[in-house]
Amino acid sequence: MLKSEFWGDETEAVNLALDWAIAHTVSGSDPKTSFKSSEELKKEVGVSITSDGLGAKEAMRLYSEVLNPATRSADDPMALAFIPGAPTRAAVAFDAVVSAANVHGGMWEMGAGAVFAENQVLGWIKSLLGWTEEAGGTFVSGGTLGNLSALSAAKHTIKEKWRQMGRFQNGRPITGYKLACASTAHSSVRTIATVLDVDIVTIPVDAGGHLTGEMLEKALVENPTIFAVVATSGTTNTGIVDDIDSIVTVAHKYDIWVHIDGAYGGAALAAPSVRHFFKGIEKADSFIVDPHKWLFAPYDCCAVLYRDQKHAIHTFSQHAEYLDAFGNEEVNPSDLAIHLSRRTRGLPLWYSLAIHGTKKYEQAIEKSIENSRKCAEYIRKSSHLELLLDPELSVVVFARKGWTPEQYDEWSNKLAKAGELLCLPSKLNGRTILRLAFINPHTDVDKVIHILETTMK
Ligand SMILES: *Cc1c(COP(=O)(O)O)cnc(C)c1O
């Protein structure tokens, strides 16, 4: 296989790539790596796409010595900025298997066995949601695509439903669909509104940062063309879970769709100590969670699920002469989101979950919640720091009393460059703050506390 008449001998290319992959599967990424400007990279890389090719040695050298070091580690235990990742080594290794198997995961016909395994993972998530047989879903590249798929299904479904109900606006078909969410909703929701050509209605949150049914109802009375509401179960900036129960009750009274964006925090459905925050989720219409965030899978992976998958099938099924020839009874992953050809990207999670079991996953998620509580407790008691919110899941937001934005930047850059801690400034109600997102069970919280104690006083 490695020597072909056409491509020649690829043995060296394959060995160099796999050796690197094996070494990094074992070691994880280097916390000292950091990004560079395209100008800097242009100088170091030069031209890599040439008419005759560089050959394996030079191409791999460029990657391992120049390109990869100019990236930021997302899975180091001390990377606590953005929402980091913390894939198990088993999941990382299995991603190489997914590539090697090269299964077309869009259609059951092509990917049956692989899709079956992905569906068992989705079955676990369904059971955490309290959803039944009618539910279904698939894996897409990320939360942005997951949210887009769910909200596309929402718009299509509600439009049909209102039409059947004979719901009109001033005697004419409804136009000007609107999407409701809190200001704390993820930035992707605004982009999706642009793509779907709908207006956003921003709903104020309560003092604790939650979107509630009460505030939603006010918006619904004022805006009769709202077709869906996005509630976030674990906001990216502060880890707050919206009041799902009251939101679902109000939304369904007005015949609109409830989408739960759990890209980061949805994983905490598996954590008994915080499960109460998700009350009412069994009645929501769609849900996403990113396994590449808090479910210990590598990039890129988002599970999008629908409480009744037929709404998604009605929205996304693609028909073409060459696709319809198969005619089996199974649901195709391509019927459940905006994609056709797809990598079976749910499999790294399947492998790791099958190996370790769901109890281990519960414990890993609880570990980060415990870490965030311990860190918050330290901050609450310290004299130089101010805890800004009680963490609900695993994001801790705090301020250093008296610091200017420049002081935050300087502190943060210094620790990032040294590879000691990745903690970047953010904003809360216009104020510069710091946030720590705990999702890695290997994070040593005492080490984090020690850094806050010794470098911020
Ligand atoms: C990360 C995140 C997203 C976007 O997910 P991607 O995988 O980065 O596209 C959406 N919503 C929330 C709440 C997130 O934390």
Short mmCIF file of C-alpha atoms and ligand atoms in Angstrom, two decimals:
data_model
loop_
_atom_site.label_atom_id
_atom_site.label_comp_id
_atom_site.label_asym_id
_atom_site.label_seq_id
_atom_site.Cartn_x
_atom_site.Cartn_y
_atom_site.Cartn_z
CA MET A 1 0.00 0.00 0.00
CA LEU A 2 2.81 2.42 0.80
CA LYS A 3 4.43 2.04 -2.60
CA SER A 4 2.15 2.92 -5.45
CA GLU A 5 2.86 3.30 -9.08
CA PHE A 6 1.30 6.69 -8.98
CA TRP A 7 2.38 8.31 -5.66
CA GLY A 8 5.68 6.49 -5.42
CA ASP A 9 7.06 5.38 -2.06
CA GLU A 10 5.19 7.02 0.84
CA THR A 11 6.85 4.92 3.55
CA GLU A 12 8.92 7.77 4.95
CA ALA A 13 5.99 10.20 4.85
CA VAL A 14 3.76 7.77 6.73
CA ASN A 15 6.39 6.85 9.31
CA LEU A 16 7.33 10.46 10.05
CA ALA A 17 3.67 11.46 10.49
CA LEU A 18 2.71 8.46 12.62
CA ASP A 19 5.83 8.73 14.80
CA TRP A 20 4.96 12.34 15.54
CA ALA A 21 1.33 11.43 16.21
CA ILE A 22 2.31 8.63 18.57
CA ALA A 23 4.77 10.81 20.48
CA HIS A 24 2.19 13.56 20.93
CA THR A 25 -0.60 11.17 21.81
CA VAL A 26 1.57 10.16 24.74
CA SER A 27 2.87 13.59 25.75
CA GLY A 28 0.02 15.98 24.99
CA SER A 29 0.83 19.46 23.74
CA ASP A 30 3.53 21.77 25.03
CA PRO A 31 2.19 24.54 27.30
CA LYS A 32 4.95 26.93 26.23
CA THR A 33 3.82 27.09 22.62
CA SER A 34 2.31 30.37 21.51
CA PHE A 35 0.84 31.96 18.44
CA LYS A 36 2.78 34.14 15.95
CA SER A 37 1.76 36.69 13.33
CA SER A 38 1.40 35.64 9.70
CA GLU A 39 4.35 37.94 8.88
CA GLU A 40 6.61 36.08 11.30
CA LEU A 41 5.44 32.72 9.99
CA LYS A 42 5.95 33.77 6.40
CA LYS A 43 9.59 34.46 7.20
CA GLU A 44 10.08 31.11 8.92
CA VAL A 45 8.06 28.89 6.59
CA GLY A 46 8.57 30.47 3.20
CA VAL A 47 6.71 28.70 0.41
CA SER A 48 5.57 25.20 1.27
CA ILE A 49 3.30 24.44 -1.67
CA THR A 50 5.55 23.99 -4.68
CA SER A 51 5.14 22.37 -8.07
CA ASP A 52 7.58 19.55 -7.34
CA GLY A 53 6.83 19.05 -3.65
CA LEU A 54 9.14 19.43 -0.64
CA GLY A 55 9.40 15.75 0.23
CA ALA A 56 8.44 14.14 3.52
CA LYS A 57 11.41 15.20 5.68
CA GLU A 58 11.08 18.89 4.95
CA ALA A 59 7.28 18.98 5.17
CA MET A 60 7.33 17.21 8.53
CA ARG A 61 10.17 19.40 9.78
CA LEU A 62 8.13 22.49 8.97
CA TYR A 63 5.19 21.13 10.89
CA SER A 64 7.00 19.91 13.96
CA GLU A 65 9.58 22.71 14.27
CA VAL A 66 7.74 25.77 13.01
CA LEU A 67 4.02 25.36 12.54
CA ASN A 68 2.89 23.33 15.53
CA PRO A 69 5.01 25.34 18.03
CA ALA A 70 3.16 28.43 16.80
CA THR A 71 -0.10 27.16 18.27
CA ARG A 72 -1.45 27.42 21.77
CA SER A 73 -1.90 24.35 23.91
CA ALA A 74 -5.58 23.75 24.63
CA ASP A 75 -5.14 20.60 26.67
CA ASP A 76 -2.46 21.47 29.17
CA PRO A 77 -3.82 21.07 32.74
CA MET A 78 -2.84 24.69 33.47
CA ALA A 79 -4.64 26.04 30.37
CA LEU A 80 -7.74 27.58 31.99
CA ALA A 81 -8.60 30.27 29.42
CA PHE A 82 -11.44 30.16 26.88
CA ILE A 83 -13.02 26.75 27.37
CA PRO A 84 -10.00 24.49 27.08
CA GLY A 85 -9.97 20.79 26.17
CA ALA A 86 -8.76 17.74 28.05
CA PRO A 87 -9.03 14.71 25.79
CA THR A 88 -8.20 11.31 27.23
CA ARG A 89 -5.17 9.73 25.59
CA ALA A 90 -7.46 6.91 24.45
CA ALA A 91 -9.74 9.35 22.65
CA VAL A 92 -6.80 11.11 20.99
CA ALA A 93 -5.37 7.81 19.80
CA PHE A 94 -8.73 6.74 18.43
CA ASP A 95 -8.97 9.87 16.33
CA ALA A 96 -6.09 8.40 14.32
CA VAL A 97 -8.16 5.22 13.95
CA VAL A 98 -11.09 7.27 12.63
CA SER A 99 -8.80 8.74 9.96
CA ALA A 100 -7.30 5.39 9.08
CA ALA A 101 -10.73 3.74 8.77
CA ASN A 102 -11.89 6.67 6.63
CA VAL A 103 -15.57 5.78 6.91
CA HIS A 104 -18.21 7.97 5.25
CA GLY A 105 -20.39 8.68 8.26
CA GLY A 106 -23.11 10.62 6.49
CA MET A 107 -25.22 7.66 5.45
CA TRP A 108 -26.16 4.48 7.26
CA GLU A 109 -25.52 2.59 4.03
CA MET A 110 -21.84 3.57 4.12
CA GLY A 111 -21.15 3.86 7.84
CA ALA A 112 -23.56 1.48 9.64
CA GLY A 113 -21.22 0.04 12.28
CA ALA A 114 -19.47 3.31 13.04
CA VAL A 115 -22.74 5.26 13.15
CA PHE A 116 -24.25 2.59 15.41
CA ALA A 117 -21.43 3.18 17.93
CA GLU A 118 -21.88 6.95 17.70
CA ASN A 119 -25.59 6.44 18.33
CA GLN A 120 -24.84 4.51 21.51
CA VAL A 121 -22.95 7.55 22.79
CA LEU A 122 -25.91 9.74 21.81
CA GLY A 123 -28.11 7.22 23.66
CA TRP A 124 -26.17 7.92 26.85
CA ILE A 125 -26.63 11.67 26.36
CA LYS A 126 -30.34 11.10 25.65
CA SER A 127 -30.70 9.21 28.92
CA LEU A 128 -29.02 12.10 30.78
CA LEU A 129 -31.51 14.47 29.16
CA GLY A 130 -34.44 12.23 30.08
CA TRP A 131 -35.42 11.96 26.40
CA THR A 132 -37.14 8.95 24.85
CA GLU A 133 -36.92 6.81 21.71
CA GLU A 134 -38.19 9.60 19.47
CA ALA A 135 -35.04 11.60 20.19
CA GLY A 136 -32.01 11.42 17.96
CA GLY A 137 -29.02 13.35 16.80
CA THR A 138 -25.61 13.34 15.24
CA PHE A 139 -22.12 14.75 15.65
CA VAL A 140 -21.04 17.92 13.85
CA SER A 141 -17.81 19.89 13.96
CA GLY A 142 -18.58 22.26 16.80
CA GLY A 143 -21.09 24.14 18.88
CA THR A 144 -21.53 26.78 16.21
CA LEU A 145 -22.65 24.20 13.63
CA GLY A 146 -24.68 22.38 16.27
CA ASN A 147 -26.52 25.57 17.24
CA LEU A 148 -27.06 26.40 13.56
CA SER A 149 -28.53 22.96 12.86
CA ALA A 150 -30.82 23.04 15.89
CA LEU A 151 -32.05 26.56 15.18
CA SER A 152 -32.56 25.79 11.49
CA ALA A 153 -34.76 22.84 12.48
CA ALA A 154 -36.52 25.11 14.97
CA LYS A 155 -37.33 27.74 12.37
CA HIS A 156 -38.54 25.22 9.80
CA THR A 157 -40.65 23.32 12.34
CA ILE A 158 -42.27 26.32 13.99
CA LYS A 159 -43.01 27.94 10.63
CA GLU A 160 -44.87 24.78 9.56
CA LYS A 161 -46.63 24.51 12.90
CA TRP A 162 -47.84 28.11 12.83
CA ARG A 163 -49.00 27.68 9.26
CA GLN A 164 -51.03 24.62 10.23
CA MET A 165 -52.44 26.44 13.25
CA GLY A 166 -53.57 29.19 10.88
CA ARG A 167 -51.45 31.65 12.80
CA PHE A 168 -51.16 34.85 10.80
CA GLN A 169 -49.94 38.36 11.38
CA ASN A 170 -52.43 41.06 10.32
CA GLY A 171 -54.18 38.48 8.13
CA ARG A 172 -50.98 37.65 6.19
CA PRO A 173 -48.36 34.91 6.49
CA ILE A 174 -45.91 35.68 9.27
CA THR A 175 -42.71 37.40 8.18
CA GLY A 176 -39.82 38.76 10.19
CA TYR A 177 -39.04 35.77 12.41
CA LYS A 178 -37.19 36.56 15.61
CA LEU A 179 -34.89 34.58 17.87
CA ALA A 180 -34.79 35.25 21.62
CA CYS A 181 -31.73 34.86 23.81
CA ALA A 182 -29.96 36.53 26.70
CA SER A 183 -27.05 38.90 26.25
CA THR A 184 -24.97 36.15 27.85
CA ALA A 185 -25.72 33.71 24.98
CA HIS A 186 -22.69 32.56 23.00
CA SER A 187 -21.46 34.79 20.18
CA SER A 188 -22.31 32.06 17.65
CA VAL A 189 -26.04 32.67 18.25
CA ARG A 190 -25.76 36.16 16.74
CA THR A 191 -23.88 34.83 13.74
CA ILE A 192 -26.56 32.17 13.29
CA ALA A 193 -29.29 34.82 13.39
CA THR A 194 -27.49 36.52 10.50
CA VAL A 195 -27.28 33.26 8.56
CA LEU A 196 -30.96 32.43 9.19
CA ASP A 197 -31.91 36.03 8.41
CA VAL A 198 -33.80 36.51 11.66
CA ASP A 199 -33.67 39.34 14.17
CA ILE A 200 -32.40 38.81 17.70
CA VAL A 201 -34.47 39.83 20.71
CA THR A 202 -32.09 40.22 23.65
CA ILE A 203 -33.72 39.41 26.96
CA PRO A 204 -32.38 40.87 30.22
CA VAL A 205 -31.04 38.40 32.79
CA ASP A 206 -31.72 38.39 36.54
CA ALA A 207 -29.23 39.58 39.17
CA GLY A 208 -27.48 36.20 39.17
CA GLY A 209 -27.08 36.26 35.37
CA HIS A 210 -29.91 33.82 34.50
CA LEU A 211 -32.40 34.03 31.69
CA THR A 212 -35.82 33.26 33.20
CA GLY A 213 -39.30 32.35 31.94
CA GLU A 214 -40.72 35.52 33.42
CA MET A 215 -38.48 37.77 31.33
CA LEU A 216 -39.02 35.57 28.28
CA GLU A 217 -42.79 35.97 28.62
CA LYS A 218 -42.46 39.77 28.52
CA ALA A 219 -40.46 39.48 25.30
CA LEU A 220 -42.97 37.05 23.78
CA VAL A 221 -45.89 39.37 24.47
CA GLU A 222 -44.06 42.24 22.78
CA ASN A 223 -42.67 40.16 19.89
CA PRO A 224 -45.25 37.67 18.56
CA THR A 225 -42.89 36.43 15.80
CA ILE A 226 -40.27 34.96 18.13
CA PHE A 227 -39.97 31.35 16.94
CA ALA A 228 -37.35 30.05 19.38
CA VAL A 229 -35.43 30.84 22.51
CA VAL A 230 -31.84 29.84 23.21
CA ALA A 231 -31.12 29.03 26.83
CA THR A 232 -27.51 28.41 27.81
CA SER A 233 -26.61 25.62 30.20
CA GLY A 234 -23.27 26.91 31.24
CA THR A 235 -22.53 30.33 29.75
CA THR A 236 -19.06 30.51 28.31
CA ASN A 237 -17.99 33.58 30.25
CA THR A 238 -19.32 32.71 33.72
CA GLY A 239 -20.66 29.14 33.67
CA ILE A 240 -24.19 30.20 34.67
CA VAL A 241 -27.11 27.87 33.79
CA ASP A 242 -30.28 29.66 32.64
CA ASP A 243 -33.55 28.79 34.39
CA ILE A 244 -34.49 26.05 31.92
CA ASP A 245 -37.63 24.90 33.75
CA SER A 246 -39.43 28.25 33.68
CA ILE A 247 -38.17 29.00 30.16
CA VAL A 248 -39.59 25.74 28.77
CA THR A 249 -42.94 26.25 30.50
CA VAL A 250 -43.39 29.75 29.08
CA ALA A 251 -42.00 28.90 25.63
CA HIS A 252 -44.34 25.97 25.11
CA LYS A 253 -47.33 28.03 26.26
CA TYR A 254 -46.54 30.28 23.27
CA ASP A 255 -45.75 27.39 20.88
CA ILE A 256 -42.09 28.27 20.37
CA TRP A 257 -39.00 26.07 20.32
CA VAL A 258 -36.50 25.83 23.17
CA HIS A 259 -32.88 25.17 22.24
CA ILE A 260 -30.39 24.48 25.02
CA ASP A 261 -26.81 25.49 24.24
CA GLY A 262 -24.77 23.20 26.46
CA ALA A 263 -21.62 23.36 24.30
CA TYR A 264 -19.49 23.83 27.40
CA GLY A 265 -21.71 22.99 30.39
CA GLY A 266 -23.97 20.30 28.95
CA ALA A 267 -21.42 17.74 30.11
CA ALA A 268 -22.38 18.57 33.69
CA LEU A 269 -25.70 16.77 33.14
CA ALA A 270 -23.63 13.74 34.13
CA ALA A 271 -22.58 15.32 37.43
CA PRO A 272 -25.02 14.56 40.27
CA SER A 273 -23.91 17.57 42.38
CA VAL A 274 -25.15 20.07 39.78
CA ARG A 275 -27.90 18.09 38.02
CA HIS A 276 -30.60 20.23 39.72
CA PHE A 277 -29.54 23.23 37.60
CA PHE A 278 -30.80 21.37 34.52
CA LYS A 279 -34.37 20.83 35.78
CA GLY A 280 -36.84 21.02 32.90
CA ILE A 281 -34.33 20.01 30.23
CA GLU A 282 -36.39 16.86 29.56
CA LYS A 283 -38.96 19.17 27.92
CA ALA A 284 -36.54 21.19 25.76
CA ASP A 285 -36.68 20.69 21.98
CA SER A 286 -33.00 20.53 21.08
CA PHE A 287 -29.65 20.43 22.82
CA ILE A 288 -25.96 20.55 22.00
CA VAL A 289 -22.82 19.60 23.89
CA ASP A 290 -19.21 19.80 22.68
CA PRO A 291 -17.31 16.63 23.64
CA HIS A 292 -14.12 18.54 22.68
CA LYS A 293 -14.72 20.75 25.70
CA TRP A 294 -15.78 18.89 28.85
CA LEU A 295 -16.29 15.32 27.61
CA PHE A 296 -12.60 14.60 27.08
CA ALA A 297 -12.59 14.16 23.29
CA PRO A 298 -10.23 15.84 20.82
CA TYR A 299 -11.26 18.50 18.26
CA ASP A 300 -13.62 18.72 16.63
CA CYS A 301 -16.82 17.31 18.00
CA CYS A 302 -20.30 18.55 18.89
CA ALA A 303 -23.33 16.37 19.62
CA VAL A 304 -26.60 17.92 18.44
CA LEU A 305 -29.78 16.21 19.61
CA TYR A 306 -33.49 16.75 19.02
CA ARG A 307 -36.20 15.60 21.46
CA ASP A 308 -38.21 14.51 18.40
CA GLN A 309 -35.79 13.76 15.60
CA LYS A 310 -38.47 13.77 12.90
CA HIS A 311 -38.39 17.59 12.97
CA ALA A 312 -34.71 17.48 12.01
CA ILE A 313 -35.32 14.84 9.34
CA HIS A 314 -38.03 17.03 7.77
CA THR A 315 -35.60 19.94 7.72
CA PHE A 316 -32.35 18.35 6.55
CA SER A 317 -33.02 15.25 4.44
CA GLN A 318 -31.20 15.54 1.15
CA HIS A 319 -32.70 13.86 -1.90
CA ALA A 320 -30.91 13.00 -5.09
CA GLU A 321 -31.17 10.16 -7.55
CA TYR A 322 -27.89 8.63 -6.44
CA LEU A 323 -28.70 9.03 -2.71
CA ASP A 324 -32.25 7.69 -2.77
CA ALA A 325 -31.24 4.41 -4.39
CA PHE A 326 -30.47 2.79 -1.02
CA GLY A 327 -33.94 2.89 0.50
CA ASN A 328 -33.18 1.38 3.91
CA GLU A 329 -35.21 2.15 7.03
CA GLU A 330 -32.40 3.64 9.08
CA VAL A 331 -31.99 7.33 9.86
CA ASN A 332 -28.93 8.82 8.18
CA PRO A 333 -26.73 11.21 10.16
CA SER A 334 -27.00 13.49 7.12
CA ASP A 335 -30.75 13.79 7.87
CA LEU A 336 -30.04 15.37 11.24
CA ALA A 337 -27.82 18.40 10.57
CA ILE A 338 -26.38 20.52 7.79
CA HIS A 339 -23.88 18.11 6.29
CA LEU A 340 -23.63 15.09 4.01
CA SER A 341 -20.11 13.61 3.87
CA ARG A 342 -18.82 13.43 7.39
CA ARG A 343 -16.07 11.97 9.49
CA THR A 344 -17.41 9.67 12.24
CA ARG A 345 -16.15 12.19 14.74
CA GLY A 346 -18.19 10.79 17.63
CA LEU A 347 -16.01 7.69 17.74
CA PRO A 348 -13.08 8.99 19.83
CA LEU A 349 -15.62 9.69 22.57
CA TRP A 350 -17.25 6.31 22.00
CA TYR A 351 -13.93 4.50 22.42
CA SER A 352 -12.94 6.36 25.57
CA LEU A 353 -16.43 6.05 27.10
CA ALA A 354 -16.62 2.36 26.22
CA ILE A 355 -13.25 1.79 27.89
CA HIS A 356 -13.68 3.86 31.03
CA GLY A 357 -17.44 3.66 31.59
CA THR A 358 -19.85 6.48 32.37
CA LYS A 359 -19.11 6.48 36.11
CA LYS A 360 -15.52 7.51 35.44
CA TYR A 361 -16.81 10.36 33.29
CA GLU A 362 -19.12 11.51 36.11
CA GLN A 363 -16.15 11.53 38.46
CA ALA A 364 -13.93 13.42 36.02
CA ILE A 365 -16.57 16.13 35.59
CA GLU A 366 -17.21 16.33 39.34
CA LYS A 367 -13.46 16.75 39.88
CA SER A 368 -13.44 20.01 37.91
CA ILE A 369 -16.52 21.24 39.76
CA GLU A 370 -14.76 20.51 43.08
CA ASN A 371 -11.63 22.31 41.83
CA SER A 372 -13.65 25.39 40.89
CA ARG A 373 -15.38 25.41 44.29
CA LYS A 374 -12.06 25.15 46.10
CA CYS A 375 -10.56 27.93 44.00
CA ALA A 376 -13.64 30.14 44.52
CA GLU A 377 -13.43 29.53 48.26
CA TYR A 378 -9.81 30.65 48.31
CA ILE A 379 -10.67 33.81 46.34
CA ARG A 380 -13.65 34.59 48.60
CA LYS A 381 -11.40 34.49 51.66
CA SER A 382 -8.39 36.28 50.18
CA SER A 383 -7.81 39.96 50.90
CA HIS A 384 -6.46 40.97 47.46
CA LEU A 385 -9.01 39.24 45.24
CA GLU A 386 -12.76 39.58 44.74
CA LEU A 387 -15.03 36.67 43.76
CA LEU A 388 -17.63 38.03 41.33
CA LEU A 389 -20.10 35.12 41.18
CA ASP A 390 -20.60 31.86 43.01
CA PRO A 391 -19.65 29.26 40.40
CA GLU A 392 -22.59 27.09 39.33
CA LEU A 393 -20.55 24.74 37.15
CA SER A 394 -16.76 25.13 36.79
CA VAL A 395 -15.98 28.68 35.68
CA VAL A 396 -14.56 31.01 38.35
CA VAL A 397 -14.71 34.75 37.65
CA PHE A 398 -12.83 37.16 39.86
CA ALA A 399 -11.01 40.48 40.00
CA ARG A 400 -7.78 41.73 41.56
CA LYS A 401 -8.76 44.71 43.66
CA GLY A 402 -7.35 47.94 42.24
CA TRP A 403 -5.77 46.60 39.04
CA THR A 404 -6.02 48.41 35.70
CA PRO A 405 -6.69 46.48 32.45
CA GLU A 406 -2.97 46.88 31.61
CA GLN A 407 -1.95 45.20 34.85
CA TYR A 408 -4.23 42.24 34.05
CA ASP A 409 -2.68 41.93 30.57
CA GLU A 410 0.85 42.07 31.90
CA TRP A 411 0.19 39.45 34.59
CA SER A 412 -1.60 37.15 32.16
CA ASN A 413 1.03 37.41 29.39
CA LYS A 414 3.90 36.71 31.73
CA LEU A 415 2.37 33.49 33.03
CA ALA A 416 1.29 32.37 29.55
CA LYS A 417 4.76 32.88 28.08
CA ALA A 418 6.33 30.91 30.91
CA GLY A 419 3.82 28.11 30.35
CA GLU A 420 2.78 28.31 34.01
CA LEU A 421 -0.88 29.27 33.69
CA LEU A 422 -3.11 30.29 30.80
CA CYS A 423 -5.65 32.70 32.31
CA LEU A 424 -6.78 35.55 30.06
CA PRO A 425 -8.70 38.67 31.03
CA SER A 426 -12.38 38.91 30.11
CA LYS A 427 -15.17 41.41 30.80
CA LEU A 428 -18.17 41.26 33.09
CA ASN A 429 -20.68 44.14 32.96
CA GLY A 430 -18.03 46.29 31.29
CA ARG A 431 -15.38 45.60 33.92
CA THR A 432 -12.09 43.79 33.23
CA ILE A 433 -11.98 40.52 35.11
CA LEU A 434 -10.22 37.18 35.06
CA ARG A 435 -11.80 33.81 34.50
CA LEU A 436 -10.63 30.29 35.12
CA ALA A 437 -12.44 27.48 33.30
CA PHE A 438 -11.79 24.16 35.02
CA ILE A 439 -12.49 21.15 32.83
CA ASN A 440 -9.31 19.10 33.11
CA PRO A 441 -9.30 16.50 35.90
CA HIS A 442 -5.49 16.76 35.96
CA THR A 443 -5.50 20.43 36.92
CA ASP A 444 -3.80 20.81 40.29
CA VAL A 445 -6.01 23.42 41.95
CA ASP A 446 -3.51 23.97 44.77
CA LYS A 447 -0.94 24.97 42.16
CA VAL A 448 -3.46 27.44 40.67
CA ILE A 449 -4.19 28.88 44.12
CA HIS A 450 -0.48 29.13 44.84
CA ILE A 451 0.01 31.19 41.66
CA LEU A 452 -2.89 33.52 42.57
CA GLU A 453 -1.43 33.90 46.06
CA THR A 454 2.17 34.58 45.03
CA THR A 455 1.86 36.58 41.79
CA MET A 456 -1.10 38.89 42.43
CA LYS A 457 -0.45 40.40 45.84
C1 LIG B 1 -17.80 27.03 22.78
C2 LIG B 1 -19.23 27.39 22.77
C3 LIG B 1 -19.95 27.45 21.55
C4 LIG B 1 -19.28 27.30 20.23
O1 LIG B 1 -18.77 26.02 20.07
P1 LIG B 1 -17.63 25.74 18.96
O2 LIG B 1 -17.41 24.29 19.14
O3 LIG B 1 -16.46 26.57 19.35
O4 LIG B 1 -18.20 26.11 17.65
C5 LIG B 1 -21.30 27.70 21.61
N1 LIG B 1 -21.92 27.90 22.78
C6 LIG B 1 -21.26 27.86 23.98
C7 LIG B 1 -22.03 28.07 25.24
C8 LIG B 1 -19.89 27.61 23.99
O5 LIG B 1 -19.24 27.59 25.17
#
